Amino acid sequence: MTGKLTTHVLDTSIGKPASGVLVELVRVGPNKEKETIRFSYTNEDGRLNQPLLEGDNMKKGIYELHFYIGDYYRNRGASAEDPSFLDCVPVRFGISEPASHYHVPLLISPGGYSTYRGS
């Protein structure tokens, strides 16, 4: 099995996928230094067009996904607050088995979010 890292974003306030969300993947080093690996935008299905990591790029370690939710809601005209309550939602997680599929979905609304390890 070839390992990969995927994500998707669902906007529970409208019951639809969140398209156009900027997602940043960051690797966290042993001394807590951070290295941006990749930026990508969600498509009309709230998913990325390709995995964030896969194959030999899947390495054991600590990572963060930064979801730029404030920009998403501002672009939709759905945020009346300035600044919006949620701006960048960081999700820190570990990859312990690089040959596995790690799926990190994000469920959002203007006032909250939830995540879990999906399949």
CSV table of C-alpha atoms in Angstrom, one decimal:
chain,number,residue,atom,x,y,z
A,1,MET,CA,0.0,0.0,0.0
A,2,THR,CA,1.3,3.5,-0.9
A,3,GLY,CA,0.7,6.0,1.9
A,4,LYS,CA,-1.0,9.3,1.2
A,5,LEU,CA,-2.4,12.3,3.1
A,6,THR,CA,-5.7,13.8,2.0
A,7,THR,CA,-8.3,16.2,3.3
A,8,HIS,CA,-11.6,17.7,2.6
A,9,VAL,CA,-13.6,20.6,4.0
A,10,LEU,CA,-17.4,20.6,4.5
A,11,ASP,CA,-19.3,23.7,5.4
A,12,THR,CA,-22.0,22.5,7.8
A,13,SER,CA,-23.7,26.0,7.9
A,14,ILE,CA,-24.8,25.4,4.3
A,15,GLY,CA,-24.6,21.6,4.1
A,16,LYS,CA,-22.2,21.6,1.2
A,17,PRO,CA,-18.5,21.1,0.4
A,18,ALA,CA,-16.4,24.2,1.0
A,19,SER,CA,-14.7,25.2,-2.3
A,20,GLY,CA,-11.9,27.6,-2.6
A,21,VAL,CA,-10.4,27.1,0.9
A,22,LEU,CA,-6.7,27.6,1.0
A,23,VAL,CA,-4.9,24.7,2.7
A,24,GLU,CA,-1.3,24.8,3.8
A,25,LEU,CA,0.7,21.7,4.8
A,26,VAL,CA,3.5,22.3,7.3
A,27,ARG,CA,6.0,19.8,8.7
A,28,VAL,CA,7.0,20.4,12.4
A,29,GLY,CA,10.6,19.6,13.1
A,30,PRO,CA,12.1,18.1,16.3
A,31,ASN,CA,12.8,21.6,17.7
A,32,LYS,CA,9.3,22.8,16.8
A,33,GLU,CA,10.7,24.6,13.7
A,34,LYS,CA,8.1,24.7,10.9
A,35,GLU,CA,8.6,24.1,7.2
A,36,THR,CA,5.8,24.8,4.7
A,37,ILE,CA,5.5,21.8,2.3
A,38,ARG,CA,2.6,22.8,0.1
A,39,PHE,CA,-0.3,25.1,-0.5
A,40,SER,CA,-3.5,24.0,-2.3
A,41,TYR,CA,-7.1,25.1,-2.7
A,42,THR,CA,-10.2,22.9,-2.3
A,43,ASN,CA,-12.2,22.2,-5.4
A,44,GLU,CA,-16.0,22.3,-5.9
A,45,ASP,CA,-16.2,19.0,-4.0
A,46,GLY,CA,-14.3,20.5,-1.0
A,47,ARG,CA,-11.4,18.2,-1.8
A,48,LEU,CA,-7.9,18.8,-3.2
A,49,ASN,CA,-7.2,17.6,-6.7
A,50,GLN,CA,-4.3,15.5,-5.5
A,51,PRO,CA,-3.0,14.2,-2.2
A,52,LEU,CA,-0.9,16.6,-0.1
A,53,LEU,CA,1.7,13.9,0.5
A,54,GLU,CA,2.1,10.5,-1.1
A,55,GLY,CA,4.6,7.7,-1.8
A,56,ASP,CA,8.2,8.6,-0.8
A,57,ASN,CA,7.1,12.0,0.4
A,58,MET,CA,5.1,10.4,3.2
A,59,LYS,CA,7.4,10.5,6.2
A,60,LYS,CA,6.9,9.8,9.9
A,61,GLY,CA,6.6,13.0,11.9
A,62,ILE,CA,4.4,15.8,13.1
A,63,TYR,CA,2.5,17.9,10.6
A,64,GLU,CA,0.0,20.7,10.6
A,65,LEU,CA,-2.8,21.6,8.2
A,66,HIS,CA,-3.7,25.3,8.2
A,67,PHE,CA,-7.2,25.9,6.8
A,68,TYR,CA,-7.8,29.6,5.9
A,69,ILE,CA,-11.4,29.6,6.9
A,70,GLY,CA,-11.7,33.4,7.5
A,71,ASP,CA,-10.8,34.1,3.8
A,72,TYR,CA,-13.4,31.5,2.7
A,73,TYR,CA,-16.2,33.1,4.6
A,74,ARG,CA,-15.2,36.6,3.6
A,75,ASN,CA,-15.1,35.6,-0.1
A,76,ARG,CA,-18.6,34.1,0.3
A,77,GLY,CA,-19.8,37.3,1.9
A,78,ALA,CA,-20.8,35.2,4.9
A,79,SER,CA,-18.7,36.9,7.6
A,80,ALA,CA,-20.1,40.1,9.1
A,81,GLU,CA,-17.4,40.2,11.8
A,82,ASP,CA,-14.1,42.0,11.2
A,83,PRO,CA,-12.0,40.1,12.0
A,84,SER,CA,-14.0,36.9,11.7
A,85,PHE,CA,-14.2,34.6,14.7
A,86,LEU,CA,-12.3,31.8,12.9
A,87,ASP,CA,-9.4,32.9,10.6
A,88,CYS,CA,-6.8,30.2,10.2
A,89,VAL,CA,-7.7,26.8,11.7
A,90,PRO,CA,-4.6,24.7,12.5
A,91,VAL,CA,-4.8,21.0,12.9
A,92,ARG,CA,-1.7,19.3,14.3
A,93,PHE,CA,-1.4,15.6,13.8
A,94,GLY,CA,1.2,12.8,13.6
A,95,ILE,CA,2.0,10.3,10.9
A,96,SER,CA,3.4,7.2,12.5
A,97,GLU,CA,2.8,4.8,9.6
A,98,PRO,CA,3.9,6.4,6.3
A,99,ALA,CA,2.5,3.5,4.3
A,100,SER,CA,-1.1,4.2,5.5
A,101,HIS,CA,-3.7,6.6,4.2
A,102,TYR,CA,-4.2,9.6,6.5
A,103,HIS,CA,-7.4,11.5,5.8
A,104,VAL,CA,-7.9,14.7,7.9
A,105,PRO,CA,-11.3,16.2,7.1
A,106,LEU,CA,-12.5,19.5,8.5
A,107,LEU,CA,-16.2,20.4,9.3
A,108,ILE,CA,-16.7,24.2,9.5
A,109,SER,CA,-19.2,26.8,10.3
A,110,PRO,CA,-18.6,30.5,11.0
A,111,GLY,CA,-18.6,29.8,14.8
A,112,GLY,CA,-16.8,26.5,15.1
A,113,TYR,CA,-15.1,23.5,13.6
A,114,SER,CA,-14.5,19.8,14.1
A,115,THR,CA,-12.0,17.3,12.7
A,116,TYR,CA,-11.2,13.6,13.0
A,117,ARG,CA,-9.0,10.9,11.3
A,118,GLY,CA,-11.1,9.7,8.4
A,119,SER,CA,-10.7,7.0,5.9
